[in-house]
Amino acid sequence: MIRYKIDSSALVVVGVCREPGCGVRSLASSRADAISHRDAHEELCHMTHGRYAKRRPHKDMRTSC
């Protein structure tokens, strides 16, 4: 699991990736939607071989997904 913070307000839920060098943010209408955004971001940017693999090692602070 990646470090990902989910903040909710009355109307929107904001998710922020806290992995070093990433910082991707996403807006969602519900907490469940924000969690699905987190899962999709994790698979796209931080996994090596699918859902149950461990996190990709951080190589360069300048690169992002």
PDB file of N, CA and C in Angstrom:
ATOM      1  N   MET A   1       0.849  -1.180   0.000  1.00  0.00           N
ATOM      2  CA  MET A   1       0.000   0.000   0.000  1.00  0.00           C
ATOM      3  C   MET A   1       0.890   1.236   0.000  1.00  0.00           C
ATOM      4  N   ILE A   2       0.536   2.201  -0.786  1.00  0.00           N
ATOM      5  CA  ILE A   2       1.294   3.446  -0.848  1.00  0.00           C
ATOM      6  C   ILE A   2       0.813   4.402   0.234  1.00  0.00           C
ATOM      7  N   ARG A   3       1.611   5.416   0.493  1.00  0.00           N
ATOM      8  CA  ARG A   3       1.197   6.474   1.418  1.00  0.00           C
ATOM      9  C   ARG A   3       0.297   7.426   0.648  1.00  0.00           C
ATOM     10  N   TYR A   4      -0.961   7.491   1.024  1.00  0.00           N
ATOM     11  CA  TYR A   4      -1.965   8.269   0.296  1.00  0.00           C
ATOM     12  C   TYR A   4      -2.924   8.848   1.315  1.00  0.00           C
ATOM     13  N   LYS A   5      -3.058  10.161   1.348  1.00  0.00           N
ATOM     14  CA  LYS A   5      -3.931  10.823   2.310  1.00  0.00           C
ATOM     15  C   LYS A   5      -5.247  11.189   1.656  1.00  0.00           C
ATOM     16  N   ILE A   6      -6.350  10.903   2.335  1.00  0.00           N
ATOM     17  CA  ILE A   6      -7.690  11.233   1.832  1.00  0.00           C
ATOM     18  C   ILE A   6      -8.327  12.221   2.792  1.00  0.00           C
ATOM     19  N   ASP A   7      -8.638  13.419   2.298  1.00  0.00           N
ATOM     20  CA  ASP A   7      -9.314  14.471   3.063  1.00  0.00           C
ATOM     21  C   ASP A   7     -10.697  14.683   2.483  1.00  0.00           C
ATOM     22  N   SER A   8     -11.689  14.745   3.360  1.00  0.00           N
ATOM     23  CA  SER A   8     -13.044  14.971   2.846  1.00  0.00           C
ATOM     24  C   SER A   8     -13.624  16.255   3.424  1.00  0.00           C
ATOM     25  N   SER A   9     -14.415  16.921   2.601  1.00  0.00           N
ATOM     26  CA  SER A   9     -15.166  18.096   3.038  1.00  0.00           C
ATOM     27  C   SER A   9     -16.645  17.782   2.787  1.00  0.00           C
ATOM     28  N   ALA A  10     -17.468  18.785   2.848  1.00  0.00           N
ATOM     29  CA  ALA A  10     -18.908  18.560   2.668  1.00  0.00           C
ATOM     30  C   ALA A  10     -19.254  18.098   1.257  1.00  0.00           C
ATOM     31  N   LEU A  11     -18.529  18.576   0.250  1.00  0.00           N
ATOM     32  CA  LEU A  11     -18.906  18.287  -1.135  1.00  0.00           C
ATOM     33  C   LEU A  11     -17.918  17.417  -1.901  1.00  0.00           C
ATOM     34  N   VAL A  12     -16.641  17.478  -1.563  1.00  0.00           N
ATOM     35  CA  VAL A  12     -15.624  16.747  -2.324  1.00  0.00           C
ATOM     36  C   VAL A  12     -14.664  16.011  -1.399  1.00  0.00           C
ATOM     37  N   VAL A  13     -14.013  15.012  -1.981  1.00  0.00           N
ATOM     38  CA  VAL A  13     -12.970  14.268  -1.286  1.00  0.00           C
ATOM     39  C   VAL A  13     -11.703  14.442  -2.108  1.00  0.00           C
ATOM     40  N   VAL A  14     -10.614  14.845  -1.446  1.00  0.00           N
ATOM     41  CA  VAL A  14      -9.332  15.066  -2.113  1.00  0.00           C
ATOM     42  C   VAL A  14      -8.373  13.968  -1.671  1.00  0.00           C
ATOM     43  N   GLY A  15      -7.707  13.357  -2.643  1.00  0.00           N
ATOM     44  CA  GLY A  15      -6.688  12.364  -2.350  1.00  0.00           C
ATOM     45  C   GLY A  15      -5.335  12.881  -2.799  1.00  0.00           C
ATOM     46  N   VAL A  16      -4.303  12.700  -1.951  1.00  0.00           N
ATOM     47  CA  VAL A  16      -2.954  13.171  -2.269  1.00  0.00           C
ATOM     48  C   VAL A  16      -1.981  12.025  -2.035  1.00  0.00           C
ATOM     49  N   CYS A  17      -1.188  11.703  -3.057  1.00  0.00           N
ATOM     50  CA  CYS A  17      -0.166  10.667  -2.934  1.00  0.00           C
ATOM     51  C   CYS A  17       1.014  11.256  -2.179  1.00  0.00           C
ATOM     52  N   ARG A  18       1.457  10.586  -1.126  1.00  0.00           N
ATOM     53  CA  ARG A  18       2.549  11.061  -0.283  1.00  0.00           C
ATOM     54  C   ARG A  18       3.856  10.308  -0.533  1.00  0.00           C
ATOM     55  N   GLU A  19       3.928   9.576  -1.635  1.00  0.00           N
ATOM     56  CA  GLU A  19       5.172   8.895  -1.970  1.00  0.00           C
ATOM     57  C   GLU A  19       6.219   9.929  -2.376  1.00  0.00           C
ATOM     58  N   PRO A  20       7.496   9.698  -2.058  1.00  0.00           N
ATOM     59  CA  PRO A  20       8.546  10.653  -2.409  1.00  0.00           C
ATOM     60  C   PRO A  20       8.594  10.917  -3.919  1.00  0.00           C
ATOM     61  N   GLY A  21       8.574  12.174  -4.287  1.00  0.00           N
ATOM     62  CA  GLY A  21       8.661  12.565  -5.689  1.00  0.00           C
ATOM     63  C   GLY A  21       7.375  12.458  -6.475  1.00  0.00           C
ATOM     64  N   CYS A  22       6.255  12.127  -5.850  1.00  0.00           N
ATOM     65  CA  CYS A  22       5.009  11.954  -6.603  1.00  0.00           C
ATOM     66  C   CYS A  22       4.080  13.149  -6.379  1.00  0.00           C
ATOM     67  N   GLY A  23       3.307  13.165  -5.297  1.00  0.00           N
ATOM     68  CA  GLY A  23       2.440  14.292  -4.993  1.00  0.00           C
ATOM     69  C   GLY A  23       1.207  14.435  -5.861  1.00  0.00           C
ATOM     70  N   VAL A  24       0.787  13.381  -6.545  1.00  0.00           N
ATOM     71  CA  VAL A  24      -0.401  13.432  -7.401  1.00  0.00           C
ATOM     72  C   VAL A  24      -1.640  13.684  -6.546  1.00  0.00           C
ATOM     73  N   ARG A  25      -2.546  14.529  -7.037  1.00  0.00           N
ATOM     74  CA  ARG A  25      -3.794  14.843  -6.339  1.00  0.00           C
ATOM     75  C   ARG A  25      -4.978  14.433  -7.205  1.00  0.00           C
ATOM     76  N   SER A  26      -6.064  14.035  -6.546  1.00  0.00           N
ATOM     77  CA  SER A  26      -7.272  13.699  -7.298  1.00  0.00           C
ATOM     78  C   SER A  26      -8.497  14.154  -6.511  1.00  0.00           C
ATOM     79  N   LEU A  27      -9.533  14.519  -7.238  1.00  0.00           N
ATOM     80  CA  LEU A  27     -10.810  14.905  -6.639  1.00  0.00           C
ATOM     81  C   LEU A  27     -11.827  13.814  -6.885  1.00  0.00           C
ATOM     82  N   ALA A  28     -12.667  13.558  -5.891  1.00  0.00           N
ATOM     83  CA  ALA A  28     -13.713  12.554  -6.019  1.00  0.00           C
ATOM     84  C   ALA A  28     -14.965  13.056  -5.306  1.00  0.00           C
ATOM     85  N   SER A  29     -16.094  12.438  -5.619  1.00  0.00           N
ATOM     86  CA  SER A  29     -17.343  12.857  -4.999  1.00  0.00           C
ATOM     87  C   SER A  29     -17.670  12.076  -3.736  1.00  0.00           C
ATOM     88  N   SER A  30     -17.001  10.938  -3.522  1.00  0.00           N
ATOM     89  CA  SER A  30     -17.232  10.145  -2.314  1.00  0.00           C
ATOM     90  C   SER A  30     -15.931   9.489  -1.876  1.00  0.00           C
ATOM     91  N   ARG A  31     -15.902   9.013  -0.647  1.00  0.00           N
ATOM     92  CA  ARG A  31     -14.708   8.343  -0.120  1.00  0.00           C
ATOM     93  C   ARG A  31     -14.420   7.064  -0.902  1.00  0.00           C
ATOM     94  N   ALA A  32     -15.454   6.320  -1.256  1.00  0.00           N
ATOM     95  CA  ALA A  32     -15.265   5.080  -2.022  1.00  0.00           C
ATOM     96  C   ALA A  32     -14.650   5.369  -3.389  1.00  0.00           C
ATOM     97  N   ASP A  33     -15.085   6.444  -4.016  1.00  0.00           N
ATOM     98  CA  ASP A  33     -14.518   6.856  -5.298  1.00  0.00           C
ATOM     99  C   ASP A  33     -13.053   7.267  -5.143  1.00  0.00           C
ATOM    100  N   ALA A  34     -12.733   7.962  -4.048  1.00  0.00           N
ATOM    101  CA  ALA A  34     -11.346   8.366  -3.787  1.00  0.00           C
ATOM    102  C   ALA A  34     -10.456   7.149  -3.574  1.00  0.00           C
ATOM    103  N   ILE A  35     -10.969   6.127  -2.908  1.00  0.00           N
ATOM    104  CA  ILE A  35     -10.202   4.900  -2.696  1.00  0.00           C
ATOM    105  C   ILE A  35      -9.964   4.178  -4.015  1.00  0.00           C
ATOM    106  N   SER A  36     -10.938   4.189  -4.908  1.00  0.00           N
ATOM    107  CA  SER A  36     -10.732   3.563  -6.217  1.00  0.00           C
ATOM    108  C   SER A  36      -9.717   4.356  -7.046  1.00  0.00           C
ATOM    109  N   HIS A  37      -9.704   5.698  -6.913  1.00  0.00           N
ATOM    110  CA  HIS A  37      -8.681   6.518  -7.578  1.00  0.00           C
ATOM    111  C   HIS A  37      -7.301   6.166  -7.040  1.00  0.00           C
ATOM    112  N   ARG A  38      -7.202   5.989  -5.702  1.00  0.00           N
ATOM    113  CA  ARG A  38      -5.930   5.611  -5.087  1.00  0.00           C
ATOM    114  C   ARG A  38      -5.425   4.282  -5.621  1.00  0.00           C
ATOM    115  N   ASP A  39      -6.312   3.295  -5.696  1.00  0.00           N
ATOM    116  CA  ASP A  39      -5.929   1.977  -6.192  1.00  0.00           C
ATOM    117  C   ASP A  39      -5.457   2.037  -7.639  1.00  0.00           C
ATOM    118  N   ALA A  40      -6.154   2.802  -8.467  1.00  0.00           N
ATOM    119  CA  ALA A  40      -5.763   2.934  -9.869  1.00  0.00           C
ATOM    120  C   ALA A  40      -4.416   3.642  -9.986  1.00  0.00           C
ATOM    121  N   HIS A  41      -4.192   4.680  -9.195  1.00  0.00           N
ATOM    122  CA  HIS A  41      -2.918   5.403  -9.218  1.00  0.00           C
ATOM    123  C   HIS A  41      -1.780   4.499  -8.749  1.00  0.00           C
ATOM    124  N   GLU A  42      -2.040   3.722  -7.724  1.00  0.00           N
ATOM    125  CA  GLU A  42      -1.018   2.810  -7.206  1.00  0.00           C
ATOM    126  C   GLU A  42      -0.600   1.799  -8.267  1.00  0.00           C
ATOM    127  N   GLU A  43      -1.564   1.218  -8.952  1.00  0.00           N
ATOM    128  CA  GLU A  43      -1.246   0.241  -9.998  1.00  0.00           C
ATOM    129  C   GLU A  43      -0.526   0.885 -11.178  1.00  0.00           C
ATOM    130  N   LEU A  44      -0.939   2.081 -11.553  1.00  0.00           N
ATOM    131  CA  LEU A  44      -0.358   2.751 -12.714  1.00  0.00           C
ATOM    132  C   LEU A  44       1.052   3.267 -12.452  1.00  0.00           C
ATOM    133  N   CYS A  45       1.280   3.835 -11.284  1.00  0.00           N
ATOM    134  CA  CYS A  45       2.537   4.555 -11.048  1.00  0.00           C
ATOM    135  C   CYS A  45       3.507   3.898 -10.070  1.00  0.00           C
ATOM    136  N   HIS A  46       3.024   3.043  -9.177  1.00  0.00           N
ATOM    137  CA  HIS A  46       3.902   2.581  -8.101  1.00  0.00           C
ATOM    138  C   HIS A  46       4.072   1.067  -8.011  1.00  0.00           C
ATOM    139  N   MET A  47       3.502   0.299  -8.920  1.00  0.00           N
ATOM    140  CA  MET A  47       3.631  -1.154  -8.849  1.00  0.00           C
ATOM    141  C   MET A  47       4.559  -1.675  -9.930  1.00  0.00           C
ATOM    142  N   THR A  48       5.234  -2.773  -9.624  1.00  0.00           N
ATOM    143  CA  THR A  48       6.109  -3.384 -10.624  1.00  0.00           C
ATOM    144  C   THR A  48       5.386  -4.473 -11.398  1.00  0.00           C
ATOM    145  N   HIS A  49       4.650  -5.349 -10.717  1.00  0.00           N
ATOM    146  CA  HIS A  49       3.969  -6.459 -11.389  1.00  0.00           C
ATOM    147  C   HIS A  49       2.581  -6.683 -10.830  1.00  0.00           C
ATOM    148  N   GLY A  50       1.706  -5.721 -10.974  1.00  0.00           N
ATOM    149  CA  GLY A  50       0.319  -5.934 -10.577  1.00  0.00           C
ATOM    150  C   GLY A  50       0.029  -5.592  -9.128  1.00  0.00           C
ATOM    151  N   ARG A  51      -1.163  -5.880  -8.718  1.00  0.00           N
ATOM    152  CA  ARG A  51      -1.733  -5.440  -7.462  1.00  0.00           C
ATOM    153  C   ARG A  51      -0.989  -5.908  -6.220  1.00  0.00           C
ATOM    154  N   TYR A  52      -0.467  -7.136  -6.200  1.00  0.00           N
ATOM    155  CA  TYR A  52       0.109  -7.681  -4.980  1.00  0.00           C
ATOM    156  C   TYR A  52       1.632  -7.602  -4.942  1.00  0.00           C
ATOM    157  N   ALA A  53       2.220  -6.920  -5.886  1.00  0.00           N
ATOM    158  CA  ALA A  53       3.665  -6.719  -5.878  1.00  0.00           C
ATOM    159  C   ALA A  53       4.013  -5.611  -4.899  1.00  0.00           C
ATOM    160  N   LYS A  54       5.254  -5.575  -4.492  1.00  0.00           N
ATOM    161  CA  LYS A  54       5.637  -4.492  -3.593  1.00  0.00           C
ATOM    162  C   LYS A  54       5.898  -3.210  -4.379  1.00  0.00           C
ATOM    163  N   ARG A  55       6.030  -2.112  -3.658  1.00  0.00           N
ATOM    164  CA  ARG A  55       6.191  -0.820  -4.307  1.00  0.00           C
ATOM    165  C   ARG A  55       7.457  -0.766  -5.138  1.00  0.00           C
ATOM    166  N   ARG A  56       7.382  -0.020  -6.202  1.00  0.00           N
ATOM    167  CA  ARG A  56       8.535   0.226  -7.059  1.00  0.00           C
ATOM    168  C   ARG A  56       9.531   1.087  -6.279  1.00  0.00           C
ATOM    169  N   PRO A  57      10.809   0.732  -6.268  1.00  0.00           N
ATOM    170  CA  PRO A  57      11.772   1.562  -5.534  1.00  0.00           C
ATOM    171  C   PRO A  57      11.909   2.944  -6.158  1.00  0.00           C
ATOM    172  N   HIS A  58      12.090   3.931  -5.332  1.00  0.00           N
ATOM    173  CA  HIS A  58      12.188   5.304  -5.803  1.00  0.00           C
ATOM    174  C   HIS A  58      13.570   5.525  -6.398  1.00  0.00           C
ATOM    175  N   LYS A  59      13.640   5.874  -7.687  1.00  0.00           N
ATOM    176  CA  LYS A  59      14.921   6.012  -8.379  1.00  0.00           C
ATOM    177  C   LYS A  59      15.347   7.466  -8.505  1.00  0.00           C
ATOM    178  N   ASP A  60      14.438   8.353  -8.848  1.00  0.00           N
ATOM    179  CA  ASP A  60      14.822   9.726  -9.131  1.00  0.00           C
ATOM    180  C   ASP A  60      13.703  10.660  -8.692  1.00  0.00           C
ATOM    181  N   MET A  61      14.027  11.676  -7.923  1.00  0.00           N
ATOM    182  CA  MET A  61      13.012  12.594  -7.422  1.00  0.00           C
ATOM    183  C   MET A  61      12.391  13.426  -8.533  1.00  0.00           C
ATOM    184  N   ARG A  62      13.054  13.553  -9.692  1.00  0.00           N
ATOM    185  CA  ARG A  62      12.532  14.395 -10.761  1.00  0.00           C
ATOM    186  C   ARG A  62      11.496  13.684 -11.617  1.00  0.00           C
ATOM    187  N   THR A  63      11.458  12.380 -11.601  1.00  0.00           N
ATOM    188  CA  THR A  63      10.503  11.657 -12.450  1.00  0.00           C
ATOM    189  C   THR A  63       9.174  11.513 -11.761  1.00  0.00           C
ATOM    190  N   SER A  64       8.128  11.508 -12.510  1.00  0.00           N
ATOM    191  CA  SER A  64       6.789  11.261 -11.978  1.00  0.00           C
ATOM    192  C   SER A  64       6.084  10.306 -12.932  1.00  0.00           C
ATOM    193  N   CYS A  65       4.939   9.827 -12.521  1.00  0.00           N
ATOM    194  CA  CYS A  65       4.252   8.830 -13.337  1.00  0.00           C
ATOM    195  C   CYS A  65       3.535   9.435 -14.469  1.00  0.00           C
TER     196      CYS A  65
END
